[in-house]
Amino acid sequence: MDYHACVNIVTWNGEEYIDDLLKSLEAQSFQGFQIIVIDNASSDKTLEILKKYPRIVILKNSSNQGFSRAHNKGIDLALKFWQGKSLDDRFIFVVNQDVVLKEDCLERMLKSIYIEKNTAVVGPKLLRIYEEEIDNLPHKSRSNTIDSLGIKISKSRKTTDKFSGQEEKPDLAKQEVFGVSGAFMCLRASALNSIKHDREYFDEDFFAYKEDVDLCWRLQNMGWKIMLAPEAVAYHYRKVRGDAKISLWKKFQNQKNKSCTIKFLSLRNHLWTILKNDFTANHLMHWPFIFFREFGKFGYNLFLDTKNVQAYFSAIAGIPKMLKKRAYLKNAKVGAREVRRWIG
């Protein structure tokens, strides 16, 4: 069968979630897709669960190669399926293992991206599923709490999920956004080819974290549109219920309790993302905002989270490589002004 879409999933010890995702894919109103799973050397029962689904193509990595490299392998395989065919109407869904889709989600996302040929990425309305204990029994609760309605970027270059932690906005219209969450996105294959660096679509130096921001920023610089399709709904698992507005002390505690790996990758990759993608004119215009935020973060890490200082050394070591990757800006299809409309 000639599939026009591939659903690509990277798994790593995902036995708790993957069956729910695959069942939601089986229940989709649109079924014209191939499923590709790239497993990052899971040591639990993930592979056993995957083998129950014969339509899945499984790629096994011998080690945990991270989000970026694993997804790049899946994208390469999807493109091989479509060799010799137009990539303008071929689409790749990038989906986290801990996401569940409403029955018409894929169909609505495809309708949204198919119509507008200059749209590279479409994201759904991403709500939260909470894992809770009720009467001492595990329970999964679908909520109306927003996980992400796209990604926004501030003048300090801080990127956040729009409306995260707030109640669902039922009347939200389809709209253009700066970026969408890498937890679930639909990508036009031809757009991916247009930003490919060597053999990379997602930046493999990132390993994981911020690679969705980097990808969307590159697409923006190359003149592609990124859309939010709120009529398409999916759910993202979260362990703990969170509030949209929390105190500064709570933010401090949350940051302190994050794993060292997450903090390291998030900080380093944030700095690399700016270096790779920010137009010089925009950076100079917003330099005070960027400086004061980064100076504050550096002080925090230097005195309160000293282990994370190594992220700065890693970021500095990667500067030559990131500058080479930044060279794509010479061929940017838009100027600083067009991208600046997203920075606020």
Tab-separated table of C-alpha atoms in Angstrom:
chain	number	residue	atom	x	y	z
A	1	MET	CA	0.000	0.000	0.000
A	2	ASP	CA	1.234	3.511	-0.850
A	3	TYR	CA	1.037	5.320	2.465
A	4	HIS	CA	1.072	9.118	2.369
A	5	ALA	CA	1.916	9.366	6.068
A	6	CYS	CA	4.221	7.724	8.569
A	7	VAL	CA	3.789	7.819	12.325
A	8	ASN	CA	7.251	7.774	13.882
A	9	ILE	CA	7.629	6.888	17.563
A	10	VAL	CA	10.837	6.746	19.577
A	11	THR	CA	10.597	4.375	22.543
A	12	TRP	CA	12.770	3.932	25.582
A	13	ASN	CA	11.470	1.824	28.476
A	14	GLY	CA	7.953	2.844	27.575
A	15	GLU	CA	5.976	-0.220	28.650
A	16	GLU	CA	3.771	1.954	30.852
A	17	TYR	CA	2.552	4.068	27.912
A	18	ILE	CA	3.174	2.557	24.495
A	19	ASP	CA	0.158	0.228	24.418
A	20	ASP	CA	-2.205	3.162	25.027
A	21	LEU	CA	-0.639	5.097	22.146
A	22	LEU	CA	-0.795	2.166	19.736
A	23	LYS	CA	-4.418	1.417	20.613
A	24	SER	CA	-5.294	5.058	19.945
A	25	LEU	CA	-3.572	4.791	16.548
A	26	GLU	CA	-5.565	1.657	15.712
A	27	ALA	CA	-8.758	3.586	16.502
A	28	GLN	CA	-7.998	6.516	14.163
A	29	SER	CA	-10.605	7.489	11.565
A	30	PHE	CA	-7.729	7.852	9.060
A	31	GLN	CA	-5.721	4.659	8.573
A	32	GLY	CA	-3.520	5.458	5.565
A	33	PHE	CA	-0.282	5.505	7.534
A	34	GLN	CA	2.704	3.316	8.299
A	35	ILE	CA	3.977	3.078	11.883
A	36	ILE	CA	7.739	3.202	12.431
A	37	VAL	CA	9.060	2.639	15.945
A	38	ILE	CA	12.690	3.367	16.751
A	39	ASP	CA	13.578	1.709	20.044
A	40	ASN	CA	16.469	3.160	22.040
A	41	ALA	CA	17.580	-0.125	23.649
A	42	SER	CA	14.642	-0.550	26.023
A	43	SER	CA	15.298	-2.947	28.900
A	44	ASP	CA	11.658	-3.391	29.935
A	45	LYS	CA	8.749	-5.045	28.086
A	46	THR	CA	8.432	-2.354	25.403
A	47	LEU	CA	9.592	-4.617	22.558
A	48	GLU	CA	7.260	-7.425	23.663
A	49	ILE	CA	4.330	-5.029	23.453
A	50	LEU	CA	5.424	-3.727	20.035
A	51	LYS	CA	5.514	-7.260	18.594
A	52	LYS	CA	1.770	-7.577	19.239
A	53	TYR	CA	1.195	-5.032	16.460
A	54	PRO	CA	2.168	-6.597	13.099
A	55	ARG	CA	1.833	-3.394	11.056
A	56	ILE	CA	4.736	-1.761	12.920
A	57	VAL	CA	8.210	-1.505	11.408
A	58	ILE	CA	10.693	-1.687	14.297
A	59	LEU	CA	14.209	-0.253	14.199
A	60	LYS	CA	16.323	-1.363	17.169
A	61	ASN	CA	19.190	0.756	18.432
A	62	SER	CA	21.907	-0.973	20.455
A	63	SER	CA	22.062	1.984	22.851
A	64	ASN	CA	19.999	5.012	23.818
A	65	GLN	CA	20.767	7.392	20.945
A	66	GLY	CA	18.429	10.125	22.103
A	67	PHE	CA	15.420	11.810	20.530
A	68	SER	CA	17.150	13.485	17.602
A	69	ARG	CA	19.234	10.673	16.128
A	70	ALA	CA	16.498	8.100	16.641
A	71	HIS	CA	13.896	10.255	14.901
A	72	ASN	CA	16.320	11.022	12.076
A	73	LYS	CA	16.624	7.282	11.444
A	74	GLY	CA	12.845	7.005	11.299
A	75	ILE	CA	12.575	9.976	8.939
A	76	ASP	CA	15.217	8.487	6.638
A	77	LEU	CA	13.282	5.216	6.488
A	78	ALA	CA	10.025	7.025	5.711
A	79	LEU	CA	11.717	8.943	2.885
A	80	LYS	CA	13.044	5.664	1.458
A	81	PHE	CA	9.449	4.398	1.284
A	82	TRP	CA	8.631	7.473	-0.836
A	83	GLN	CA	11.709	7.475	-3.051
A	84	GLY	CA	10.937	8.879	-6.506
A	85	LYS	CA	7.640	10.406	-5.371
A	86	SER	CA	6.720	13.999	-4.626
A	87	LEU	CA	7.341	14.815	-0.972
A	88	ASP	CA	4.969	17.795	-0.971
A	89	ASP	CA	2.047	15.530	-0.077
A	90	ARG	CA	3.904	13.105	2.208
A	91	PHE	CA	3.800	13.631	5.953
A	92	ILE	CA	5.634	12.375	9.019
A	93	PHE	CA	4.057	12.421	12.466
A	94	VAL	CA	6.594	12.667	15.282
A	95	VAL	CA	4.942	11.286	18.424
A	96	ASN	CA	6.190	10.725	21.967
A	97	GLN	CA	5.565	7.299	23.473
A	98	ASP	CA	3.512	8.914	26.269
A	99	VAL	CA	0.890	10.548	24.039
A	100	VAL	CA	-2.661	9.335	23.316
A	101	LEU	CA	-4.730	10.557	20.348
A	102	LYS	CA	-8.439	11.279	19.992
A	103	GLU	CA	-10.039	9.197	17.243
A	104	ASP	CA	-10.023	11.896	14.553
A	105	CYS	CA	-6.725	13.539	15.502
A	106	LEU	CA	-4.573	12.390	12.566
A	107	GLU	CA	-7.327	13.118	10.051
A	108	ARG	CA	-7.792	16.673	11.319
A	109	MET	CA	-4.060	17.392	11.387
A	110	LEU	CA	-3.613	16.086	7.846
A	111	LYS	CA	-6.528	18.154	6.544
A	112	SER	CA	-4.977	21.216	8.119
A	113	ILE	CA	-1.491	20.754	6.665
A	114	TYR	CA	-2.559	19.369	3.280
A	115	ILE	CA	-4.527	22.442	2.245
A	116	GLU	CA	-1.761	25.005	2.740
A	117	LYS	CA	1.313	23.981	0.756
A	118	ASN	CA	3.573	26.494	2.515
A	119	THR	CA	2.814	24.974	5.927
A	120	ALA	CA	5.678	22.815	7.194
A	121	VAL	CA	4.368	21.752	10.595
A	122	VAL	CA	1.008	21.339	12.286
A	123	GLY	CA	0.537	20.701	15.983
A	124	PRO	CA	-2.624	19.611	17.819
A	125	LYS	CA	-4.270	20.907	20.943
A	126	LEU	CA	-2.239	18.964	23.486
A	127	LEU	CA	-4.009	18.337	26.798
A	128	ARG	CA	-2.813	16.397	29.821
A	129	ILE	CA	-3.450	12.935	31.192
A	130	TYR	CA	-2.568	12.662	34.865
A	131	GLU	CA	-1.389	9.490	36.550
A	132	GLU	CA	-2.934	9.419	39.999
A	133	GLU	CA	-3.840	7.070	42.812
A	134	ILE	CA	-7.517	6.924	43.719
A	135	ASP	CA	-8.422	4.652	46.638
A	136	ASN	CA	-4.856	3.303	46.463
A	137	LEU	CA	-5.364	2.190	42.861
A	138	PRO	CA	-3.517	3.618	39.836
A	139	HIS	CA	-5.770	5.767	37.687
A	140	LYS	CA	-5.275	7.655	34.418
A	141	SER	CA	-7.348	10.819	34.204
A	142	ARG	CA	-7.855	12.738	30.970
A	143	SER	CA	-8.100	16.389	31.891
A	144	ASN	CA	-9.038	19.690	30.279
A	145	THR	CA	-5.690	21.128	31.337
A	146	ILE	CA	-3.556	22.401	28.473
A	147	ASP	CA	-0.143	20.856	27.995
A	148	SER	CA	0.741	22.916	24.922
A	149	LEU	CA	-0.953	25.105	22.332
A	150	GLY	CA	2.267	25.736	20.481
A	151	ILE	CA	5.578	27.268	21.518
A	152	LYS	CA	6.181	30.974	22.102
A	153	ILE	CA	9.492	32.824	22.312
A	154	SER	CA	10.216	35.927	24.394
A	155	LYS	CA	12.658	38.796	23.879
A	156	SER	CA	14.986	37.049	26.333
A	157	ARG	CA	14.766	33.995	24.028
A	158	LYS	CA	13.015	31.955	26.673
A	159	THR	CA	10.721	29.436	24.976
A	160	THR	CA	7.622	28.056	26.671
A	161	ASP	CA	4.526	26.041	25.834
A	162	LYS	CA	1.629	28.411	25.251
A	163	PHE	CA	-1.122	28.327	27.912
A	164	SER	CA	0.552	25.378	29.666
A	165	GLY	CA	-1.284	24.486	32.880
A	166	GLN	CA	-4.372	26.552	32.021
A	167	GLU	CA	-7.858	25.244	31.365
A	168	GLU	CA	-8.792	24.192	27.826
A	169	LYS	CA	-9.813	26.923	25.387
A	170	PRO	CA	-12.673	25.289	23.425
A	171	ASP	CA	-13.271	28.138	20.957
A	172	LEU	CA	-9.665	28.554	19.879
A	173	ALA	CA	-9.295	29.029	16.113
A	174	LYS	CA	-6.648	27.551	13.857
A	175	GLN	CA	-3.664	29.887	13.930
A	176	GLU	CA	-0.056	30.385	12.966
A	177	VAL	CA	2.490	29.942	15.785
A	178	PHE	CA	6.256	30.197	16.259
A	179	GLY	CA	6.613	26.485	16.964
A	180	VAL	CA	4.866	23.363	18.230
A	181	SER	CA	5.822	20.806	20.837
A	182	GLY	CA	8.017	17.903	19.781
A	183	ALA	CA	5.768	15.644	21.862
A	184	PHE	CA	3.471	15.508	18.817
A	185	MET	CA	3.828	17.241	15.474
A	186	CYS	CA	3.010	16.585	11.821
A	187	LEU	CA	5.812	17.484	9.395
A	188	ARG	CA	5.692	17.951	5.631
A	189	ALA	CA	8.433	15.745	4.170
A	190	SER	CA	9.527	18.331	1.592
A	191	ALA	CA	9.964	20.928	4.358
A	192	LEU	CA	12.208	18.561	6.291
A	193	ASN	CA	14.353	18.094	3.201
A	194	SER	CA	14.668	21.869	2.808
A	195	ILE	CA	16.344	22.303	6.221
A	196	LYS	CA	18.411	19.133	6.242
A	197	HIS	CA	22.020	19.665	7.372
A	198	ASP	CA	24.249	16.882	6.057
A	199	ARG	CA	22.139	13.878	7.118
A	200	GLU	CA	20.353	15.583	10.018
A	201	TYR	CA	16.793	16.891	10.288
A	202	PHE	CA	16.701	17.149	14.070
A	203	ASP	CA	20.102	18.273	15.371
A	204	GLU	CA	21.851	15.156	16.666
A	205	ASP	CA	24.319	17.156	18.747
A	206	PHE	CA	21.367	18.074	20.970
A	207	PHE	CA	20.639	14.417	21.875
A	208	ALA	CA	17.357	15.499	23.500
A	209	TYR	CA	15.551	18.667	24.689
A	210	LYS	CA	15.022	21.899	22.722
A	211	GLU	CA	15.345	20.049	19.415
A	212	ASP	CA	11.730	20.961	18.622
A	213	VAL	CA	12.476	24.672	19.155
A	214	ASP	CA	15.573	24.422	16.971
A	215	LEU	CA	13.691	22.656	14.159
A	216	CYS	CA	10.800	25.133	14.197
A	217	TRP	CA	13.137	28.139	14.295
A	218	ARG	CA	15.017	26.857	11.253
A	219	LEU	CA	11.756	26.341	9.397
A	220	GLN	CA	10.641	29.877	10.277
A	221	ASN	CA	13.939	31.257	8.954
A	222	MET	CA	13.431	29.351	5.714
A	223	GLY	CA	10.017	30.923	5.183
A	224	TRP	CA	7.758	28.017	6.160
A	225	LYS	CA	4.554	28.395	8.175
A	226	ILE	CA	3.880	26.523	11.411
A	227	MET	CA	0.249	26.060	12.406
A	228	LEU	CA	-1.747	25.038	15.453
A	229	ALA	CA	-4.829	22.953	14.605
A	230	PRO	CA	-6.838	23.031	17.874
A	231	GLU	CA	-9.626	20.919	16.397
A	232	ALA	CA	-7.141	18.015	16.542
A	233	VAL	CA	-6.787	16.835	20.144
A	234	ALA	CA	-4.227	14.603	21.838
A	235	TYR	CA	-3.253	13.929	25.438
A	236	HIS	CA	0.209	13.925	27.028
A	237	TYR	CA	0.929	11.986	30.211
A	238	ARG	CA	2.045	13.957	33.257
A	239	LYS	CA	2.854	12.523	36.673
A	240	VAL	CA	1.785	15.500	38.779
A	241	ARG	CA	-0.924	18.103	38.403
A	242	GLY	CA	0.524	21.571	37.949
A	243	ASP	CA	-0.811	25.109	38.076
A	244	ALA	CA	-0.465	27.721	35.361
A	245	LYS	CA	0.743	30.231	37.944
A	246	ILE	CA	3.105	29.063	40.677
A	247	SER	CA	5.205	30.955	43.178
A	248	LEU	CA	8.845	31.831	42.610
A	249	TRP	CA	9.791	29.488	45.457
A	250	LYS	CA	7.876	26.619	43.807
A	251	LYS	CA	9.631	27.311	40.509
A	252	PHE	CA	12.957	27.194	42.354
A	253	GLN	CA	12.047	23.849	43.935
A	254	ASN	CA	10.878	22.405	40.603
A	255	GLN	CA	14.112	23.447	38.923
A	256	LYS	CA	16.197	22.046	41.776
A	257	ASN	CA	14.385	18.695	41.618
A	258	LYS	CA	14.913	18.145	37.888
A	259	SER	CA	17.428	15.488	36.928
A	260	CYS	CA	20.984	16.668	36.277
A	261	THR	CA	20.803	15.330	32.716
A	262	ILE	CA	17.652	17.274	31.875
A	263	LYS	CA	19.060	20.501	33.325
A	264	PHE	CA	22.355	20.042	31.495
A	265	LEU	CA	20.796	19.313	28.100
A	266	SER	CA	18.138	22.018	28.406
A	267	LEU	CA	20.657	24.748	29.238
A	268	ARG	CA	23.302	23.761	26.725
A	269	ASN	CA	20.827	23.212	23.902
A	270	HIS	CA	19.063	26.501	24.660
A	271	LEU	CA	22.354	28.355	24.149
A	272	TRP	CA	23.105	26.423	20.966
A	273	THR	CA	19.623	27.123	19.594
A	274	ILE	CA	20.151	30.870	19.943
A	275	LEU	CA	23.631	30.710	18.418
A	276	LYS	CA	22.407	28.703	15.425
A	277	ASN	CA	19.201	30.498	14.580
A	278	ASP	CA	18.936	34.052	15.912
A	279	PHE	CA	19.391	36.748	13.274
A	280	THR	CA	22.146	39.151	14.362
A	281	ALA	CA	19.836	42.162	13.953
A	282	ASN	CA	17.207	40.637	16.226
A	283	HIS	CA	19.801	39.563	18.771
A	284	LEU	CA	21.275	43.056	18.975
A	285	MET	CA	17.827	44.615	19.261
A	286	HIS	CA	16.909	42.392	22.209
A	287	TRP	CA	20.391	42.111	23.707
A	288	PRO	CA	19.516	43.640	27.127
A	289	PHE	CA	16.666	41.142	27.661
A	290	ILE	CA	18.894	38.230	26.652
A	291	PHE	CA	21.848	39.394	28.742
A	292	PHE	CA	19.949	39.902	31.999
A	293	ARG	CA	18.169	36.547	31.775
A	294	GLU	CA	21.329	34.629	30.905
A	295	PHE	CA	23.328	36.506	33.555
A	296	GLY	CA	20.704	35.579	36.159
A	297	LYS	CA	20.743	31.932	35.088
A	298	PHE	CA	24.522	31.849	35.215
A	299	GLY	CA	24.510	33.261	38.746
A	300	TYR	CA	21.904	30.710	39.814
A	301	ASN	CA	23.955	27.827	38.442
A	302	LEU	CA	27.234	29.177	39.768
A	303	PHE	CA	26.021	29.498	43.362
A	304	LEU	CA	22.955	27.263	43.734
A	305	ASP	CA	23.334	24.472	41.170
A	306	THR	CA	27.069	24.143	40.638
A	307	LYS	CA	26.869	20.764	38.880
A	308	ASN	CA	25.102	22.425	35.966
A	309	VAL	CA	27.991	24.817	35.281
A	310	GLN	CA	29.419	22.058	33.086
A	311	ALA	CA	26.632	22.842	30.594
A	312	TYR	CA	28.376	26.140	29.830
A	313	PHE	CA	31.673	24.388	29.116
A	314	SER	CA	29.894	21.947	26.813
A	315	ALA	CA	28.110	24.820	25.044
A	316	ILE	CA	31.415	26.649	24.518
A	317	ALA	CA	33.085	23.499	23.168
A	318	GLY	CA	30.296	23.191	20.603
A	319	ILE	CA	30.546	26.761	19.288
A	320	PRO	CA	32.637	25.906	16.167
A	321	LYS	CA	30.188	23.193	15.138
A	322	MET	CA	27.151	25.403	15.787
A	323	LEU	CA	28.649	28.251	13.750
A	324	LYS	CA	29.019	25.862	10.810
A	325	LYS	CA	25.385	24.894	11.174
A	326	ARG	CA	24.438	28.577	11.417
A	327	ALA	CA	25.733	29.063	7.862
A	328	TYR	CA	22.282	28.100	6.544
A	329	LEU	CA	21.119	31.624	7.485
A	330	LYS	CA	22.952	32.920	4.402
A	331	ASN	CA	20.185	31.226	2.400
A	332	ALA	CA	17.311	32.271	4.667
A	333	LYS	CA	14.081	32.945	2.767
A	334	VAL	CA	12.923	35.658	5.178
A	335	GLY	CA	14.625	38.505	7.014
A	336	ALA	CA	14.987	39.430	10.669
A	337	ARG	CA	11.798	41.535	10.608
A	338	GLU	CA	9.593	38.624	9.536
A	339	VAL	CA	10.877	36.376	12.314
A	340	ARG	CA	10.776	39.186	14.876
A	341	ARG	CA	6.970	39.216	14.783
A	342	TRP	CA	7.072	36.013	16.861
A	343	ILE	CA	9.380	37.412	19.521
A	344	GLY	CA	7.527	39.157	22.312
